[in-house]
Amino acid sequence: MNRTPDLEAVRRADPTDVARRIVERRDELCIDDLTLAHQAAMSPAYLRYLLAAGPAFDPAGFVRIAAALRMTWAELLEGRSDAPPGQSQPVPGTPRPLLLHLSEPECWFLVGTHGVGRVGLPGSPAPTVYPVNYAVDGRTIVYHTTPHGSAAAEDGSPLSFQVDHIDDRLSEGWSVLMLGSAHHVDDPEEEQRLSRLPGATPWAGGDRPLWVRITPDEVTGRRLGAG
């Protein structure tokens, strides 16, 4: 079975080398950044940011990129050790990750009632991503933060929300990406109701009076398994 490198291998990976391998494989498959980003369930801007930031920033994002390019983790992070010069085709019979699309109901099932995800906010020169613990309210995501904190999205601003789970031992996992907008909750009764949802208490503690509701316009998901 194809094994995923440990986190130490992820930290050792050189972002420039990884980006070069991704671009070479993308060109080999004759696809553009827009197609690759769509297949990896991320925006083109976030794909470009990941190529500069490297695998340690978002390992799950690179798992999806590898699967979209039909590469193994080892090939993505370290390159092929058995390939002669000029030969970049995979070895016949080598197991490949399978990237399966998830339906929207499947995505919401995996997101569950609460957990920890990442909020992606517009930024300059690149988007910024922050971990938050979230609760699900209907078909929206809510989280608690400070009014002027890093994760305090502006009311009405566009944002993304991602939840994923990767099993390093089995090289399996899933990822759900939501694209939508942020809305501040300012109704005291609604705030009280949200505070009673499972997982609503912020792990970071402290006074975090701002509730942010993410209303998704698009919900996509991918499941990764060995082929």
Short mmCIF file of C-alpha atoms in Angstrom, two decimals:
data_model
loop_
_atom_site.label_atom_id
_atom_site.label_comp_id
_atom_site.label_asym_id
_atom_site.label_seq_id
_atom_site.Cartn_x
_atom_site.Cartn_y
_atom_site.Cartn_z
CA MET A 1 0.00 0.00 0.00
CA ASN A 2 1.20 3.53 -0.75
CA ARG A 3 2.25 5.22 2.50
CA THR A 4 2.14 8.91 3.31
CA PRO A 5 5.45 10.44 4.51
CA ASP A 6 5.49 11.50 8.14
CA LEU A 7 5.14 15.11 9.21
CA GLU A 8 8.91 15.44 9.51
CA ALA A 9 9.18 14.73 5.78
CA VAL A 10 6.57 17.42 5.17
CA ARG A 11 8.59 19.93 7.19
CA ARG A 12 11.80 19.00 5.36
CA ALA A 13 10.30 19.43 1.91
CA ASP A 14 11.69 22.40 -0.01
CA PRO A 15 8.77 24.58 -1.23
CA THR A 16 10.65 25.57 -4.40
CA ASP A 17 11.34 21.95 -5.36
CA VAL A 18 7.77 20.89 -4.59
CA ALA A 19 6.35 23.77 -6.65
CA ARG A 20 8.63 22.85 -9.56
CA ARG A 21 7.46 19.23 -9.49
CA ILE A 22 3.83 20.34 -9.41
CA VAL A 23 4.29 22.67 -12.38
CA GLU A 24 6.16 20.01 -14.35
CA ARG A 25 3.47 17.41 -13.68
CA ARG A 26 0.72 19.93 -14.49
CA ASP A 27 2.35 20.67 -17.84
CA GLU A 28 2.85 16.97 -18.45
CA LEU A 29 -0.88 16.40 -18.04
CA CYS A 30 -1.64 19.45 -20.24
CA ILE A 31 -3.85 21.16 -17.68
CA ASP A 32 -3.82 24.77 -16.48
CA ASP A 33 -3.88 26.24 -12.97
CA LEU A 34 -7.64 26.79 -13.11
CA THR A 35 -8.28 23.11 -13.86
CA LEU A 36 -5.80 21.93 -11.25
CA ALA A 37 -7.30 24.22 -8.61
CA HIS A 38 -10.82 23.00 -9.39
CA GLN A 39 -9.77 19.33 -9.19
CA ALA A 40 -7.99 20.00 -5.90
CA ALA A 41 -11.03 21.82 -4.46
CA MET A 42 -9.41 25.21 -3.95
CA SER A 43 -9.35 28.62 -5.58
CA PRO A 44 -6.60 29.44 -8.12
CA ALA A 45 -5.38 32.20 -5.79
CA TYR A 46 -5.03 29.72 -2.92
CA LEU A 47 -3.25 27.24 -5.20
CA ARG A 48 -0.68 29.92 -6.09
CA TYR A 49 -0.28 30.78 -2.41
CA LEU A 50 0.31 27.12 -1.48
CA LEU A 51 2.98 26.75 -4.16
CA ALA A 52 4.87 29.62 -2.54
CA ALA A 53 4.19 28.62 1.08
CA GLY A 54 5.06 24.92 0.82
CA PRO A 55 3.51 21.69 2.17
CA ALA A 56 4.06 22.52 5.85
CA PHE A 57 1.51 25.35 5.61
CA ASP A 58 -1.42 23.11 4.58
CA PRO A 59 -0.52 19.41 4.18
CA ALA A 60 -4.12 18.47 3.37
CA GLY A 61 -4.16 20.95 0.50
CA PHE A 62 -1.08 19.29 -0.98
CA VAL A 63 -2.68 15.87 -0.53
CA ARG A 64 -5.46 17.05 -2.85
CA ILE A 65 -2.98 18.54 -5.31
CA ALA A 66 -1.03 15.26 -5.40
CA ALA A 67 -4.19 13.24 -6.00
CA ALA A 68 -5.36 15.63 -8.73
CA LEU A 69 -1.99 15.22 -10.45
CA ARG A 70 -2.05 11.43 -9.89
CA MET A 71 1.15 11.60 -7.87
CA THR A 72 2.06 9.85 -4.64
CA TRP A 73 3.02 11.81 -1.54
CA ALA A 74 6.64 10.71 -1.93
CA GLU A 75 6.77 11.86 -5.55
CA LEU A 76 5.32 15.23 -4.61
CA LEU A 77 7.60 15.88 -1.63
CA GLU A 78 10.81 14.16 -2.66
CA GLY A 79 10.63 13.40 -6.38
CA ARG A 80 11.15 10.03 -7.96
CA SER A 81 14.39 8.35 -6.97
CA ASP A 82 14.16 5.72 -9.73
CA ALA A 83 13.48 7.94 -12.73
CA PRO A 84 16.27 8.26 -15.32
CA PRO A 85 16.98 11.72 -16.77
CA GLY A 86 14.09 12.90 -18.93
CA GLN A 87 11.73 10.20 -17.62
CA SER A 88 8.87 11.48 -15.47
CA GLN A 89 6.14 8.89 -16.10
CA PRO A 90 4.97 6.82 -13.12
CA VAL A 91 6.20 3.30 -12.69
CA PRO A 92 3.57 0.85 -14.06
CA GLY A 93 1.67 -0.83 -11.26
CA THR A 94 2.48 1.83 -8.66
CA PRO A 95 -0.64 2.47 -6.54
CA ARG A 96 -2.15 5.86 -7.20
CA PRO A 97 -4.34 7.98 -4.94
CA LEU A 98 -7.95 8.11 -6.02
CA LEU A 99 -9.70 11.45 -5.63
CA LEU A 100 -13.48 11.05 -5.44
CA HIS A 101 -15.95 13.92 -5.53
CA LEU A 102 -18.38 14.14 -2.62
CA SER A 103 -21.97 15.30 -2.87
CA GLU A 104 -23.10 18.27 -0.78
CA PRO A 105 -25.04 16.06 1.68
CA GLU A 106 -21.92 13.91 2.10
CA CYS A 107 -19.90 17.04 2.81
CA TRP A 108 -22.25 18.20 5.54
CA PHE A 109 -22.28 14.70 7.03
CA LEU A 110 -18.48 14.74 7.31
CA VAL A 111 -18.42 18.27 8.74
CA GLY A 112 -20.74 17.00 11.47
CA THR A 113 -22.14 19.19 14.24
CA HIS A 114 -18.87 20.80 15.34
CA GLY A 115 -15.11 20.53 15.11
CA VAL A 116 -11.99 22.44 14.10
CA GLY A 117 -11.62 23.97 10.65
CA ARG A 118 -9.76 26.75 8.86
CA VAL A 119 -11.14 30.10 7.79
CA GLY A 120 -9.53 31.71 4.75
CA LEU A 121 -9.84 35.49 4.61
CA PRO A 122 -8.87 37.94 1.85
CA GLY A 123 -5.49 39.49 2.49
CA SER A 124 -2.53 41.24 0.94
CA PRO A 125 -0.30 40.05 -0.59
CA ALA A 126 -2.02 36.67 -0.13
CA PRO A 127 -5.05 35.14 1.63
CA THR A 128 -4.68 34.43 5.35
CA VAL A 129 -5.87 31.24 7.01
CA TYR A 130 -6.75 30.77 10.68
CA PRO A 131 -7.86 27.70 12.65
CA VAL A 132 -11.20 28.04 14.44
CA ASN A 133 -13.42 25.69 16.32
CA TYR A 134 -16.85 25.79 14.71
CA ALA A 135 -20.44 24.73 15.19
CA VAL A 136 -22.98 23.88 12.51
CA ASP A 137 -26.27 25.76 12.54
CA GLY A 138 -28.59 24.52 9.83
CA ARG A 139 -26.63 24.82 6.61
CA THR A 140 -24.28 27.48 7.96
CA ILE A 141 -21.06 27.48 9.97
CA VAL A 142 -20.69 29.66 13.06
CA TYR A 143 -17.66 30.47 15.19
CA HIS A 144 -16.75 32.75 18.11
CA THR A 145 -13.92 35.28 17.97
CA THR A 146 -12.85 38.73 19.17
CA PRO A 147 -14.21 41.75 17.26
CA HIS A 148 -10.75 42.87 16.15
CA GLY A 149 -9.05 39.47 16.11
CA SER A 150 -7.31 37.88 13.15
CA ALA A 151 -10.26 35.58 12.38
CA ALA A 152 -12.86 38.37 12.63
CA ALA A 153 -14.07 38.50 9.05
CA GLU A 154 -15.71 41.77 8.05
CA ASP A 155 -19.49 41.65 7.81
CA GLY A 156 -20.45 40.69 4.25
CA SER A 157 -16.91 39.84 3.17
CA PRO A 158 -16.12 36.77 1.03
CA LEU A 159 -14.25 33.93 2.67
CA SER A 160 -13.58 30.22 2.52
CA PHE A 161 -13.91 27.52 5.15
CA GLN A 162 -12.16 24.16 5.06
CA VAL A 163 -12.42 21.02 7.17
CA ASP A 164 -10.38 17.90 6.48
CA HIS A 165 -9.16 14.66 7.96
CA ILE A 166 -6.05 12.83 6.75
CA ASP A 167 -4.99 9.36 7.91
CA ASP A 168 -1.20 9.28 7.39
CA ARG A 169 -1.01 5.55 8.07
CA LEU A 170 -3.56 4.54 5.43
CA SER A 171 -2.98 7.41 2.97
CA GLU A 172 -6.69 8.12 3.11
CA GLY A 173 -8.75 11.12 4.02
CA TRP A 174 -11.30 13.70 2.99
CA SER A 175 -11.55 17.45 2.60
CA VAL A 176 -14.55 19.78 2.46
CA LEU A 177 -14.29 23.32 1.12
CA MET A 178 -16.98 26.00 1.45
CA LEU A 179 -16.97 29.32 -0.39
CA GLY A 180 -19.34 32.00 0.82
CA SER A 181 -19.67 35.15 2.87
CA ALA A 182 -19.37 36.19 6.51
CA HIS A 183 -22.17 37.75 8.53
CA HIS A 184 -21.97 39.10 12.06
CA VAL A 185 -24.64 37.94 14.50
CA ASP A 186 -25.85 40.89 16.57
CA ASP A 187 -29.13 39.61 17.99
CA PRO A 188 -28.66 38.83 21.72
CA GLU A 189 -31.25 36.04 21.66
CA GLU A 190 -29.60 34.46 18.65
CA GLU A 191 -26.21 34.72 20.34
CA GLN A 192 -27.58 32.92 23.38
CA ARG A 193 -29.03 30.18 21.19
CA LEU A 194 -25.75 29.71 19.32
CA SER A 195 -23.80 29.54 22.57
CA ARG A 196 -25.74 26.38 23.46
CA LEU A 197 -24.75 24.51 20.27
CA PRO A 198 -22.30 21.58 20.59
CA GLY A 199 -18.72 22.78 20.26
CA ALA A 200 -19.65 26.46 20.50
CA THR A 201 -17.22 27.32 23.31
CA PRO A 202 -13.95 28.73 21.88
CA TRP A 203 -10.95 26.55 22.69
CA ALA A 204 -8.76 29.65 22.95
CA GLY A 205 -10.80 30.91 25.91
CA GLY A 206 -11.05 34.55 26.92
CA ASP A 207 -13.72 37.07 26.01
CA ARG A 208 -14.75 36.41 22.40
CA PRO A 209 -18.13 38.13 22.01
CA LEU A 210 -18.31 38.18 18.20
CA TRP A 211 -20.26 35.45 16.46
CA VAL A 212 -19.46 35.06 12.75
CA ARG A 213 -21.83 33.09 10.55
CA ILE A 214 -20.50 31.63 7.30
CA THR A 215 -23.21 31.29 4.67
CA PRO A 216 -21.82 29.06 1.92
CA ASP A 217 -22.67 29.63 -1.73
CA GLU A 218 -20.69 26.56 -2.80
CA VAL A 219 -19.88 23.35 -0.94
CA THR A 220 -17.46 20.85 -2.48
CA GLY A 221 -15.62 17.87 -1.13
CA ARG A 222 -13.08 15.25 -2.09
CA ARG A 223 -12.27 11.85 -0.62
CA LEU A 224 -8.80 10.41 -1.08
CA GLY A 225 -7.99 6.72 -1.11
CA ALA A 226 -5.30 4.46 -2.50
CA GLY A 227 -5.82 3.10 -5.99
#
